[in-house]
Amino acid sequence: MKVSVIGLGYLGATHSVAMSKLGHRVVGIEQNPAKLAELQKGNAGFFEPGLDQALAEELKSGRLSFQSGHDQTSADADIHFLCVGTPQSQGSLAADTSYLYSAITDLAPVLKPDSVVVGKSTVPVGTAKLLTDKLSELAGFSAQLAWNPEFLREGTALSDSLRPDRIVIGVASDLAEAKLREVYEPMIASGVPIIVTDLPTSELVKSAANAFLATKISFINAMAEIAEVSGADANQLATAIGYDERIGNKFLRNGVGFGGGCLPKDIRALMARAEELGVGQAVAYLKEIDNINLRRRVRVIDLLKKELGELSGKKVLVLGAAFKPDSDDVRDSPALDIALLALEAGANVLVHDPIALAGVNKKHPELATEKDLLTALNNADAIVLATEWKEYRELDPMLIADKVKRKFIIDGRNVLNREIWQAAGFEIVSLGKG
Ligand code: UGA
C-alpha cells in the first residue's frame, strides 16, 4: 500500500520505518527543515536502539522517503497517518491538539475521498469526531477518519511497533476498517490481536492504558512510603503481590517514579477531559497518582538533607538524566527534576548520563554536567542513582570508593546490590526500604 506519515517525532519516525519494513511505500512529512535533513541522511534525531540502522536500510530499499510537505506522491497515499505531538498545554492540564488541526489543514487540499486519515497521536476522547468534521469541511467531502492508538515504549520502539501486544482501531466506516486491516495484514497474520471499535473507545483505550500504568507505579510508590517508615521492604512486597496473576509483577518497580513525554501528560489530559465532560470525579484520583509520583523526587532531597545536613557547598552527583535507560529523552524526567531540586536547595550538583547530556545542556544550562563517569565521581559527597542505566547497575563500588569524598549513595531505582556496596564501605539508601 502507499502510506504517508505526517509528523516525524518519536512516534512518526518509528512508524514510518515500521510501515516500510512491512513492505509499504512510505512518504514521511516533516516540516522542521533540520529534522528533515537528518532523517534524509538516516538519522532519526533521537536515541532509540536499532532505529537509525533500520531507517538507513529502509531508505536504501527505496520504499521510504521524507519530504517537507504534501505533493502528488503523498496525495496518492491510501492511508495518511497523523503522528504529530499532543503535548500538555501551557498553563493547563489539557492536551494541546493544535498540531493535529494544522496537519489536517495542510492535508485537506490534496486529500482524496477514498483515502483514509488515521490518527495515532494520544488525544482527549472526542477529538477524532471534531477532526472528522473539520477535515470534511476543509476538503469539501465526507472525510474518512479513523483512530489507531500507538502503544510503543521508548527504548523498544521499533519492536513494539512491529510486534505490538494488540492493534486497536476505531473506525466509522467499512472502508476505513478494510484499509487498516490491509495495512497491518502481516501483523494480523502473525497472530497480533486486533480490536475493531468506534472512535471514542479507541481514543480512550490509550488514555486508559497509560492511566493504569501510572496508577500501578504510584501504587507501589505509595506502598514504598509506608515501607520506609515501618521497616518493610516495598521490593519484596511487589514480588509477593505480583505472584497473584490478577495483579501481575510488571510495572511495580518502586523508586523515583515515572516521567517522560507520555505518562505524566496523559494522566493530566485525562483529568482535564473528564472535567470538561462533567465527570471529573471519575478520575480525580489521578491527581493523587501525580502527587505520589512527584513526592518521590522530594523524598530524595529529604534523604540527602538527612545525611548531609545543609546541602550548600556539598557535591551531589546525579547519575542519569534521561527519564529511563536506553533513551535520551529528558522530558519530565525524575532524574533531572531531582538535580534541579538539589540545585535549588543549594547543592553543588553534577549530572552524568551516558547519552542524554546534550538535552540537559540545552534545556537547563544552569546544571553542570560531566560525560566521564569516573571524573564525575571525584569528591562527591553523595551519589543519587536516578536512571538505571546498565553502566550504573554494573558500577563496582570498590573501584570508586577512593574517588568520592563521602561513601553515600541513594539507589533511586532499586537496582544495586546492597551487600556489595556495603562491603565497599558505602552507606546505601534504597527507596522503599525501611
Ligand atoms: C509509555 C507506555 O508504557 C507505552 O505503552 C505508551 O505507548 C507510551 O508511554 C506512549 O504513550 O507513547 P514510555 O513513556 O516509553 O511508554 O515509558 P515507560 O516504559 O512506560 O516508562 C515510563 C516511566 O515509568 C519511566 O520513567 C520509568 O522509569 C517509570 N517506571 C516504569 C517506574 O518507575 N516503575 C516501573 O515499574 C516501570
CSV table of C-alpha atoms and ligand atoms in Angstrom, one decimal:
chain,number,residue,atom,x,y,z
A,1,MET,CA,0.0,0.0,0.0
A,2,LYS,CA,1.0,3.7,-0.3
A,3,VAL,CA,1.1,5.5,3.0
A,4,SER,CA,2.0,8.9,4.3
A,5,VAL,CA,3.2,9.6,7.8
A,6,ILE,CA,2.7,13.1,9.0
A,7,GLY,CA,4.9,14.4,11.8
A,8,LEU,CA,8.2,12.5,12.3
A,9,GLY,CA,9.0,12.7,16.0
A,10,TYR,CA,9.3,9.6,18.1
A,11,LEU,CA,6.1,8.1,17.0
A,12,GLY,CA,6.1,9.1,13.3
A,13,ALA,CA,9.8,8.3,12.6
A,14,THR,CA,9.4,4.9,14.2
A,15,HIS,CA,6.0,4.3,12.5
A,16,SER,CA,7.3,5.2,9.0
A,17,VAL,CA,10.2,2.8,9.4
A,18,ALA,CA,7.8,0.0,10.6
A,19,MET,CA,5.5,0.6,7.7
A,20,SER,CA,8.3,0.5,5.2
A,21,LYS,CA,9.6,-2.8,6.9
A,22,LEU,CA,6.1,-4.3,6.3
A,23,GLY,CA,6.7,-3.6,2.6
A,24,HIS,CA,4.5,-0.5,2.1
A,25,ARG,CA,5.7,2.6,0.1
A,26,VAL,CA,6.0,5.3,2.7
A,27,VAL,CA,6.4,9.0,2.4
A,28,GLY,CA,7.1,10.8,5.7
A,29,ILE,CA,6.2,14.5,6.0
A,30,GLU,CA,8.3,16.7,8.4
A,31,GLN,CA,8.1,20.5,8.4
A,32,ASN,CA,11.2,21.1,10.5
A,33,PRO,CA,14.0,21.5,7.9
A,34,ALA,CA,16.8,20.5,10.3
A,35,LYS,CA,15.0,17.4,11.4
A,36,LEU,CA,14.1,16.6,7.8
A,37,ALA,CA,17.7,16.9,6.6
A,38,GLU,CA,18.8,14.5,9.4
A,39,LEU,CA,16.1,12.0,8.6
A,40,GLN,CA,17.0,12.0,4.9
A,41,LYS,CA,20.6,11.1,6.0
A,42,GLY,CA,19.2,8.2,8.0
A,43,ASN,CA,19.3,9.8,11.4
A,44,ALA,CA,16.1,9.7,13.5
A,45,GLY,CA,17.3,12.6,15.6
A,46,PHE,CA,16.9,10.8,19.0
A,47,PHE,CA,18.5,7.8,20.6
A,48,GLU,CA,16.5,4.6,20.0
A,49,PRO,CA,18.3,1.3,19.9
A,50,GLY,CA,18.3,-0.1,16.4
A,51,LEU,CA,16.2,2.6,14.8
A,52,ASP,CA,18.9,4.5,12.8
A,53,GLN,CA,20.2,1.3,11.3
A,54,ALA,CA,16.7,0.2,10.3
A,55,LEU,CA,16.0,3.7,9.0
A,56,ALA,CA,19.1,3.7,6.8
A,57,GLU,CA,18.1,0.2,5.4
A,58,GLU,CA,14.6,1.3,4.6
A,59,LEU,CA,15.8,4.5,2.9
A,60,LYS,CA,18.2,2.3,0.8
A,61,SER,CA,15.3,-0.1,-0.1
A,62,GLY,CA,13.7,2.8,-1.9
A,63,ARG,CA,10.3,2.2,-0.1
A,64,LEU,CA,10.8,5.1,2.3
A,65,SER,CA,11.4,8.8,1.6
A,66,PHE,CA,10.9,12.0,3.5
A,67,GLN,CA,9.8,15.4,2.4
A,68,SER,CA,8.7,18.8,3.9
A,69,GLY,CA,5.1,19.0,2.7
A,70,HIS,CA,2.4,17.4,0.5
A,71,ASP,CA,2.7,16.8,-3.2
A,72,GLN,CA,1.4,14.3,-5.7
A,73,THR,CA,3.3,11.4,-4.0
A,74,SER,CA,1.7,12.0,-0.6
A,75,ALA,CA,-1.7,12.8,-2.2
A,76,ASP,CA,-1.6,9.2,-3.7
A,77,ALA,CA,-1.5,7.6,-0.3
A,78,ASP,CA,-4.2,5.1,0.6
A,79,ILE,CA,-3.7,6.0,4.3
A,80,HIS,CA,-2.4,9.1,5.9
A,81,PHE,CA,-1.1,8.5,9.4
A,82,LEU,CA,-1.3,11.5,11.8
A,83,CYS,CA,1.7,11.2,14.2
A,84,VAL,CA,2.1,14.8,15.4
A,85,GLY,CA,2.6,15.6,19.1
A,86,THR,CA,-0.1,16.4,21.6
A,87,PRO,CA,1.9,18.0,24.5
A,88,GLN,CA,0.5,19.4,27.7
A,89,SER,CA,-0.9,22.9,27.1
A,90,GLN,CA,0.9,25.9,28.6
A,91,GLY,CA,-0.8,26.8,31.8
A,92,SER,CA,-3.3,23.9,31.9
A,93,LEU,CA,-3.5,20.2,32.4
A,94,ALA,CA,-5.2,19.7,29.0
A,95,ALA,CA,-3.5,18.3,25.9
A,96,ASP,CA,-2.7,20.7,23.1
A,97,THR,CA,-4.2,19.3,19.9
A,98,SER,CA,-3.4,22.2,17.7
A,99,TYR,CA,-0.7,20.3,15.8
A,100,LEU,CA,-3.4,17.8,14.6
A,101,TYR,CA,-5.5,20.7,13.3
A,102,SER,CA,-2.5,22.1,11.4
A,103,ALA,CA,-1.8,18.7,10.0
A,104,ILE,CA,-5.3,18.2,8.6
A,105,THR,CA,-5.4,21.8,7.3
A,106,ASP,CA,-2.3,21.1,5.3
A,107,LEU,CA,-3.6,17.7,4.2
A,108,ALA,CA,-7.1,18.7,3.1
A,109,PRO,CA,-6.2,20.3,-0.3
A,110,VAL,CA,-4.6,17.1,-1.5
A,111,LEU,CA,-6.9,14.6,0.3
A,112,LYS,CA,-8.7,12.1,-2.0
A,113,PRO,CA,-12.2,10.9,-0.9
A,114,ASP,CA,-11.2,7.3,-0.7
A,115,SER,CA,-8.0,7.9,1.2
A,116,VAL,CA,-8.3,7.2,5.0
A,117,VAL,CA,-6.8,9.5,7.5
A,118,VAL,CA,-5.7,7.6,10.6
A,119,GLY,CA,-4.8,9.4,13.9
A,120,LYS,CA,-2.1,7.7,16.0
A,121,SER,CA,-1.4,10.5,18.5
A,122,THR,CA,-2.7,10.3,22.0
A,123,VAL,CA,-5.8,12.6,22.2
A,124,PRO,CA,-8.6,13.5,24.5
A,125,VAL,CA,-11.7,11.4,23.8
A,126,GLY,CA,-13.9,13.2,21.3
A,127,THR,CA,-11.1,14.7,19.3
A,128,ALA,CA,-11.4,12.3,16.3
A,129,LYS,CA,-15.1,13.4,15.8
A,130,LEU,CA,-14.1,17.0,15.8
A,131,LEU,CA,-11.2,16.4,13.4
A,132,THR,CA,-13.5,14.4,11.1
A,133,ASP,CA,-16.0,17.4,10.9
A,134,LYS,CA,-13.2,19.9,10.4
A,135,LEU,CA,-11.5,17.8,7.7
A,136,SER,CA,-14.7,17.2,5.9
A,137,GLU,CA,-15.4,21.0,5.9
A,138,LEU,CA,-11.9,21.8,4.6
A,139,ALA,CA,-11.9,19.0,2.0
A,140,GLY,CA,-15.4,19.6,0.8
A,141,PHE,CA,-16.5,16.0,1.1
A,142,SER,CA,-17.1,13.5,3.9
A,143,ALA,CA,-13.6,12.6,5.0
A,144,GLN,CA,-12.7,9.1,6.2
A,145,LEU,CA,-11.1,9.3,9.6
A,146,ALA,CA,-10.1,6.5,11.9
A,147,TRP,CA,-8.1,6.3,15.1
A,148,ASN,CA,-5.4,3.8,15.8
A,149,PRO,CA,-3.5,4.5,19.1
A,150,GLU,CA,0.1,3.5,19.4
A,151,PHE,CA,1.5,1.7,22.4
A,152,LEU,CA,5.2,1.8,21.7
A,153,ARG,CA,7.7,2.4,24.6
A,154,GLU,CA,10.8,4.4,24.1
A,155,GLY,CA,13.8,2.1,24.1
A,156,THR,CA,12.0,-0.7,22.4
A,157,ALA,CA,10.0,1.5,20.0
A,158,LEU,CA,10.6,-0.4,16.7
A,159,SER,CA,10.0,-3.9,18.0
A,160,ASP,CA,6.9,-2.6,19.9
A,161,SER,CA,5.6,-1.2,16.6
A,162,LEU,CA,6.3,-4.3,14.6
A,163,ARG,CA,5.1,-6.8,17.3
A,164,PRO,CA,2.6,-4.9,19.4
A,165,ASP,CA,0.5,-6.6,22.1
A,166,ARG,CA,-2.6,-5.6,20.2
A,167,ILE,CA,-3.8,-3.4,17.4
A,168,VAL,CA,-6.7,-1.1,18.3
A,169,ILE,CA,-8.6,0.6,15.5
A,170,GLY,CA,-11.5,2.9,15.9
A,171,VAL,CA,-13.5,3.3,12.7
A,172,ALA,CA,-16.6,4.9,11.4
A,173,SER,CA,-16.8,3.1,8.0
A,174,ASP,CA,-16.2,-0.3,6.4
A,175,LEU,CA,-13.7,1.3,4.1
A,176,ALA,CA,-11.5,2.6,6.9
A,177,GLU,CA,-11.6,-0.9,8.6
A,178,ALA,CA,-10.7,-2.6,5.3
A,179,LYS,CA,-7.7,-0.3,4.7
A,180,LEU,CA,-6.4,-0.6,8.2
A,181,ARG,CA,-6.7,-4.4,8.1
A,182,GLU,CA,-4.8,-4.4,4.8
A,183,VAL,CA,-2.0,-2.2,6.1
A,184,TYR,CA,-1.5,-4.3,9.2
A,185,GLU,CA,-2.1,-7.6,7.4
A,186,PRO,CA,1.3,-9.1,8.1
A,187,MET,CA,1.0,-8.4,11.8
A,188,ILE,CA,-2.6,-9.7,12.0
A,189,ALA,CA,-1.5,-12.9,10.1
A,190,SER,CA,1.3,-13.4,12.6
A,191,GLY,CA,-1.3,-13.5,15.4
A,192,VAL,CA,-1.4,-10.0,16.8
A,193,PRO,CA,-4.9,-9.5,18.2
A,194,ILE,CA,-6.9,-6.7,16.5
A,195,ILE,CA,-9.8,-4.9,18.3
A,196,VAL,CA,-12.1,-3.0,16.0
A,197,THR,CA,-14.2,-0.4,17.8
A,198,ASP,CA,-15.7,3.0,17.5
A,199,LEU,CA,-13.7,6.3,17.5
A,200,PRO,CA,-14.2,7.3,21.2
A,201,THR,CA,-13.4,3.9,22.5
A,202,SER,CA,-10.2,3.8,20.5
A,203,GLU,CA,-9.1,7.2,21.8
A,204,LEU,CA,-10.0,6.3,25.4
A,205,VAL,CA,-8.2,3.0,25.3
A,206,LYS,CA,-4.8,4.8,25.0
A,207,SER,CA,-5.6,7.3,27.8
A,208,ALA,CA,-6.8,4.4,30.0
A,209,ALA,CA,-3.8,2.2,29.3
A,210,ASN,CA,-1.4,5.0,30.3
A,211,ALA,CA,-3.5,5.9,33.4
A,212,PHE,CA,-3.5,2.3,34.5
A,213,LEU,CA,0.3,2.0,34.1
A,214,ALA,CA,0.8,5.3,36.0
A,215,THR,CA,-1.5,4.0,38.7
A,216,LYS,CA,0.5,0.8,39.1
A,217,ILE,CA,3.7,2.7,39.6
A,218,SER,CA,2.2,5.2,42.0
A,219,PHE,CA,0.5,2.4,43.9
A,220,ILE,CA,3.8,0.7,44.6
A,221,ASN,CA,5.4,4.0,45.4
A,222,ALA,CA,2.7,4.7,47.9
A,223,MET,CA,3.5,1.3,49.5
A,224,ALA,CA,7.1,2.4,49.4
A,225,GLU,CA,6.2,5.5,51.5
A,226,ILE,CA,4.6,3.2,54.1
A,227,ALA,CA,7.5,0.7,53.9
A,228,GLU,CA,10.1,3.4,54.5
A,229,VAL,CA,8.6,4.4,57.9
A,230,SER,CA,7.6,0.9,59.0
A,231,GLY,CA,10.7,-1.1,58.4
A,232,ALA,CA,9.0,-3.1,55.5
A,233,ASP,CA,10.6,-3.7,52.0
A,234,ALA,CA,8.5,-2.5,49.1
A,235,ASN,CA,10.5,-4.6,46.6
A,236,GLN,CA,9.7,-7.8,48.4
A,237,LEU,CA,6.1,-6.6,48.8
A,238,ALA,CA,5.9,-6.1,45.0
A,239,THR,CA,7.3,-9.6,44.3
A,240,ALA,CA,4.9,-11.1,46.8
A,241,ILE,CA,1.7,-9.4,45.4
A,242,GLY,CA,2.9,-9.8,41.8
A,243,TYR,CA,2.6,-13.6,42.0
A,244,ASP,CA,-1.1,-13.1,42.1
A,245,GLU,CA,-1.9,-13.2,38.3
A,246,ARG,CA,-4.7,-10.7,38.8
A,247,ILE,CA,-2.1,-8.2,40.0
A,248,GLY,CA,0.9,-9.2,37.9
A,249,ASN,CA,4.5,-8.3,38.6
A,250,LYS,CA,5.1,-5.8,35.8
A,251,PHE,CA,5.3,-2.0,36.3
A,252,LEU,CA,5.6,-2.5,40.1
A,253,ARG,CA,9.2,-1.2,40.5
A,254,ASN,CA,9.2,1.4,43.2
A,255,GLY,CA,11.7,4.3,43.0
A,256,VAL,CA,11.9,7.9,41.9
A,257,GLY,CA,8.8,7.4,39.8
A,258,PHE,CA,7.6,7.8,36.2
A,259,GLY,CA,8.4,10.6,33.8
A,260,GLY,CA,8.8,11.0,30.0
A,261,GLY,CA,6.6,12.6,27.4
A,262,CYS,CA,3.6,10.3,27.9
A,263,LEU,CA,2.5,9.1,31.3
A,264,PRO,CA,2.6,12.4,33.2
A,265,LYS,CA,0.9,14.5,30.5
A,266,ASP,CA,-1.6,11.7,29.6
A,267,ILE,CA,-3.0,11.4,33.1
A,268,ARG,CA,-3.3,15.2,33.3
A,269,ALA,CA,-5.0,15.3,30.0
A,270,LEU,CA,-7.4,12.6,31.0
A,271,MET,CA,-8.3,14.6,34.2
A,272,ALA,CA,-8.8,17.7,32.1
A,273,ARG,CA,-11.0,16.0,29.6
A,274,ALA,CA,-13.1,14.2,32.2
A,275,GLU,CA,-13.7,17.6,33.9
A,276,GLU,CA,-14.8,19.1,30.5
A,277,LEU,CA,-17.2,16.2,30.1
A,278,GLY,CA,-18.7,16.8,33.6
A,279,VAL,CA,-17.3,13.6,35.1
A,280,GLY,CA,-14.1,14.9,36.6
A,281,GLN,CA,-14.7,12.9,39.8
A,282,ALA,CA,-14.3,9.6,37.9
A,283,VAL,CA,-10.6,10.3,37.6
A,284,ALA,CA,-10.0,12.8,40.4
A,285,TYR,CA,-7.8,10.0,42.0
A,286,LEU,CA,-5.3,10.6,39.2
A,287,LYS,CA,-4.3,13.9,40.9
A,288,GLU,CA,-3.1,11.8,43.8
A,289,ILE,CA,-1.3,9.4,41.4
A,290,ASP,CA,0.5,12.5,40.1
A,291,ASN,CA,1.2,13.8,43.6
A,292,ILE,CA,2.6,10.5,44.8
A,293,ASN,CA,4.9,10.4,41.8
A,294,LEU,CA,6.2,14.0,42.4
A,295,ARG,CA,6.7,13.3,46.1
A,296,ARG,CA,9.3,10.6,45.3
A,297,ARG,CA,11.5,13.3,43.9
A,298,VAL,CA,11.2,15.4,47.0
A,299,ARG,CA,11.9,12.3,49.1
A,300,VAL,CA,15.3,12.0,47.6
A,301,ILE,CA,16.1,15.6,48.6
A,302,ASP,CA,14.9,14.9,52.1
A,303,LEU,CA,17.2,11.9,52.3
A,304,LEU,CA,20.1,14.0,51.1
A,305,LYS,CA,19.4,16.6,53.8
A,306,LYS,CA,19.1,14.0,56.4
A,307,GLU,CA,22.5,12.6,55.6
A,308,LEU,CA,24.4,15.8,54.6
A,309,GLY,CA,22.6,18.4,56.6
A,310,GLU,CA,22.8,21.8,54.8
A,311,LEU,CA,23.2,21.0,51.1
A,312,SER,CA,25.0,24.2,50.3
A,313,GLY,CA,28.6,23.5,49.2
A,314,LYS,CA,28.0,19.7,49.1
A,315,LYS,CA,28.7,17.9,45.8
A,316,VAL,CA,25.7,15.8,44.8
A,317,LEU,CA,26.3,13.6,41.7
A,318,VAL,CA,23.1,12.7,40.0
A,319,LEU,CA,23.5,9.5,37.9
A,320,GLY,CA,21.1,9.7,35.0
A,321,ALA,CA,19.2,12.5,33.3
A,322,ALA,CA,17.0,10.5,30.8
A,323,PHE,CA,13.5,9.6,32.1
A,324,LYS,CA,14.5,5.9,31.6
A,325,PRO,CA,17.5,4.0,30.3
A,326,ASP,CA,18.1,3.4,26.6
A,327,SER,CA,16.6,6.8,25.8
A,328,ASP,CA,18.0,10.4,25.5
A,329,ASP,CA,14.6,11.8,26.4
A,330,VAL,CA,14.7,14.2,29.4
A,331,ARG,CA,11.0,15.3,29.2
A,332,ASP,CA,9.5,15.3,32.7
A,333,SER,CA,12.5,13.2,33.8
A,334,PRO,CA,12.5,12.4,37.6
A,335,ALA,CA,16.3,12.4,37.4
A,336,LEU,CA,16.5,15.9,36.1
A,337,ASP,CA,13.9,17.1,38.5
A,338,ILE,CA,15.9,15.7,41.4
A,339,ALA,CA,19.0,17.5,40.1
A,340,LEU,CA,17.1,20.8,39.8
A,341,LEU,CA,15.6,20.4,43.3
A,342,ALA,CA,19.1,19.7,44.8
A,343,LEU,CA,20.4,22.8,43.0
A,344,GLU,CA,17.6,24.9,44.4
A,345,ALA,CA,18.5,23.6,47.8
A,346,GLY,CA,22.0,24.9,47.4
A,347,ALA,CA,23.9,21.8,46.5
A,348,ASN,CA,26.8,21.8,44.1
A,349,VAL,CA,25.1,19.5,41.6
A,350,LEU,CA,26.7,17.5,38.8
A,351,VAL,CA,24.8,15.4,36.3
A,352,HIS,CA,26.1,12.4,34.4
A,353,ASP,CA,24.3,10.5,31.7
A,354,PRO,CA,25.7,8.2,29.0
A,355,ILE,CA,23.7,9.9,26.2
A,356,ALA,CA,21.2,12.5,27.4
A,357,LEU,CA,23.6,15.4,28.4
A,358,ALA,CA,23.0,17.4,25.2
A,359,GLY,CA,19.3,17.7,26.1
A,360,VAL,CA,20.2,18.7,29.7
A,361,ASN,CA,22.7,21.4,28.5
A,362,LYS,CA,20.1,22.8,26.1
A,363,LYS,CA,17.2,22.8,28.5
A,364,HIS,CA,18.9,23.5,31.7
A,365,PRO,CA,22.2,25.3,31.2
A,366,GLU,CA,22.3,26.1,34.9
A,367,LEU,CA,23.0,22.4,35.6
A,368,ALA,CA,26.7,21.3,35.5
A,369,THR,CA,27.2,18.1,33.5
A,370,GLU,CA,30.1,15.7,33.1
A,371,LYS,CA,30.3,12.9,30.5
A,372,ASP,CA,33.1,10.9,32.0
A,373,LEU,CA,31.7,8.8,34.9
A,374,LEU,CA,34.9,8.4,36.8
A,375,THR,CA,35.7,12.2,36.6
A,376,ALA,CA,32.1,12.9,37.7
A,377,LEU,CA,32.6,10.8,40.8
A,378,ASN,CA,35.5,12.8,42.1
A,379,ASN,CA,34.9,14.3,45.5
A,380,ALA,CA,31.2,13.6,45.6
A,381,ASP,CA,29.5,14.0,49.0
A,382,ALA,CA,26.5,12.0,47.8
A,383,ILE,CA,25.5,9.9,44.7
A,384,VAL,CA,21.9,9.6,43.6
A,385,LEU,CA,21.2,6.8,41.1
A,386,ALA,CA,18.1,8.2,39.3
A,387,THR,CA,18.1,6.4,36.0
A,388,GLU,CA,19.0,2.7,35.9
A,389,TRP,CA,21.5,2.7,33.0
A,390,LYS,CA,23.5,-0.5,32.7
A,391,GLU,CA,26.8,1.2,33.5
A,392,TYR,CA,25.4,2.3,36.8
A,393,ARG,CA,23.9,-1.1,37.6
A,394,GLU,CA,27.3,-2.6,37.0
A,395,LEU,CA,29.3,0.1,38.8
A,396,ASP,CA,32.0,-1.6,41.0
A,397,PRO,CA,31.9,0.3,44.4
A,398,MET,CA,35.4,-1.0,45.2
A,399,LEU,CA,36.8,0.9,42.2
A,400,ILE,CA,35.1,4.2,43.1
A,401,ALA,CA,35.4,4.1,46.9
A,402,ASP,CA,38.6,6.2,46.9
A,403,LYS,CA,37.2,8.7,44.4
A,404,VAL,CA,34.3,10.0,46.4
A,405,LYS,CA,34.6,12.3,49.4
A,406,ARG,CA,31.8,10.6,51.3
A,407,LYS,CA,30.6,7.0,50.7
A,408,PHE,CA,26.9,7.7,50.5
A,409,ILE,CA,24.6,6.6,47.7
A,410,ILE,CA,20.8,6.7,47.2
A,411,ASP,CA,19.6,4.0,45.0
A,412,GLY,CA,16.5,5.6,43.4
A,413,ARG,CA,15.7,2.7,41.2
A,414,ASN,CA,16.4,-0.3,43.4
A,415,VAL,CA,19.0,-1.8,41.1
A,416,LEU,CA,22.1,-2.0,43.2
A,417,ASN,CA,23.3,-5.0,45.3
A,418,ARG,CA,23.2,-3.6,48.9
A,419,GLU,CA,25.7,-6.1,50.3
A,420,ILE,CA,28.3,-5.4,47.7
A,421,TRP,CA,28.0,-1.6,48.2
A,422,GLN,CA,28.1,-2.0,52.0
A,423,ALA,CA,31.1,-4.3,51.8
A,424,ALA,CA,32.9,-1.5,49.9
A,425,GLY,CA,32.1,0.8,52.9
A,426,PHE,CA,29.2,2.7,51.4
A,427,GLU,CA,26.1,3.7,53.2
A,428,ILE,CA,23.4,2.8,50.7
A,429,VAL,CA,19.8,4.0,51.0
A,430,SER,CA,17.4,2.1,48.7
A,431,LEU,CA,14.0,3.8,48.2
A,432,GLY,CA,11.1,1.8,49.5
A,433,LYS,CA,13.2,0.1,52.3
A,434,GLY,CA,12.7,0.9,55.9
B,1,UGA,C1,4.6,4.7,27.9
B,1,UGA,C2,3.8,3.4,27.8
B,1,UGA,O1,4.5,2.4,28.5
B,1,UGA,C3,3.6,3.0,26.4
B,1,UGA,O2,2.8,1.8,26.3
B,1,UGA,C4,3.0,4.1,25.6
B,1,UGA,O3,2.8,3.8,24.2
B,1,UGA,C5,3.9,5.4,25.7
B,1,UGA,O4,4.0,5.7,27.1
B,1,UGA,C6,3.2,6.5,25.0
B,1,UGA,O5,2.1,6.9,25.4
B,1,UGA,O6,3.6,6.8,23.9
B,1,UGA,P1,7.3,5.3,27.8
B,1,UGA,O7,6.9,6.7,28.1
B,1,UGA,O8,8.2,5.0,26.7
B,1,UGA,O9,5.9,4.4,27.4
B,1,UGA,O10,7.9,4.7,29.1
B,1,UGA,P2,7.5,3.5,30.1
B,1,UGA,O11,8.3,2.3,29.8
B,1,UGA,O12,6.1,3.4,30.3
B,1,UGA,O13,8.1,4.2,31.5
B,1,UGA,C7,7.6,5.4,32.0
B,1,UGA,C8,8.2,5.8,33.3
B,1,UGA,O14,7.8,4.9,34.3
B,1,UGA,C9,9.8,5.8,33.3
B,1,UGA,O15,10.2,7.0,33.9
B,1,UGA,C10,10.1,4.5,34.1
B,1,UGA,O16,11.3,4.7,34.7
B,1,UGA,C11,9.0,4.5,35.1
B,1,UGA,N1,8.7,3.2,35.7
B,1,UGA,C12,8.3,2.1,34.9
B,1,UGA,C13,8.7,3.0,37.0
B,1,UGA,O17,9.1,3.9,37.8
B,1,UGA,N2,8.4,1.8,37.6
B,1,UGA,C14,8.1,0.7,36.8
B,1,UGA,O18,7.8,-0.3,37.3
B,1,UGA,C15,8.0,0.9,35.4
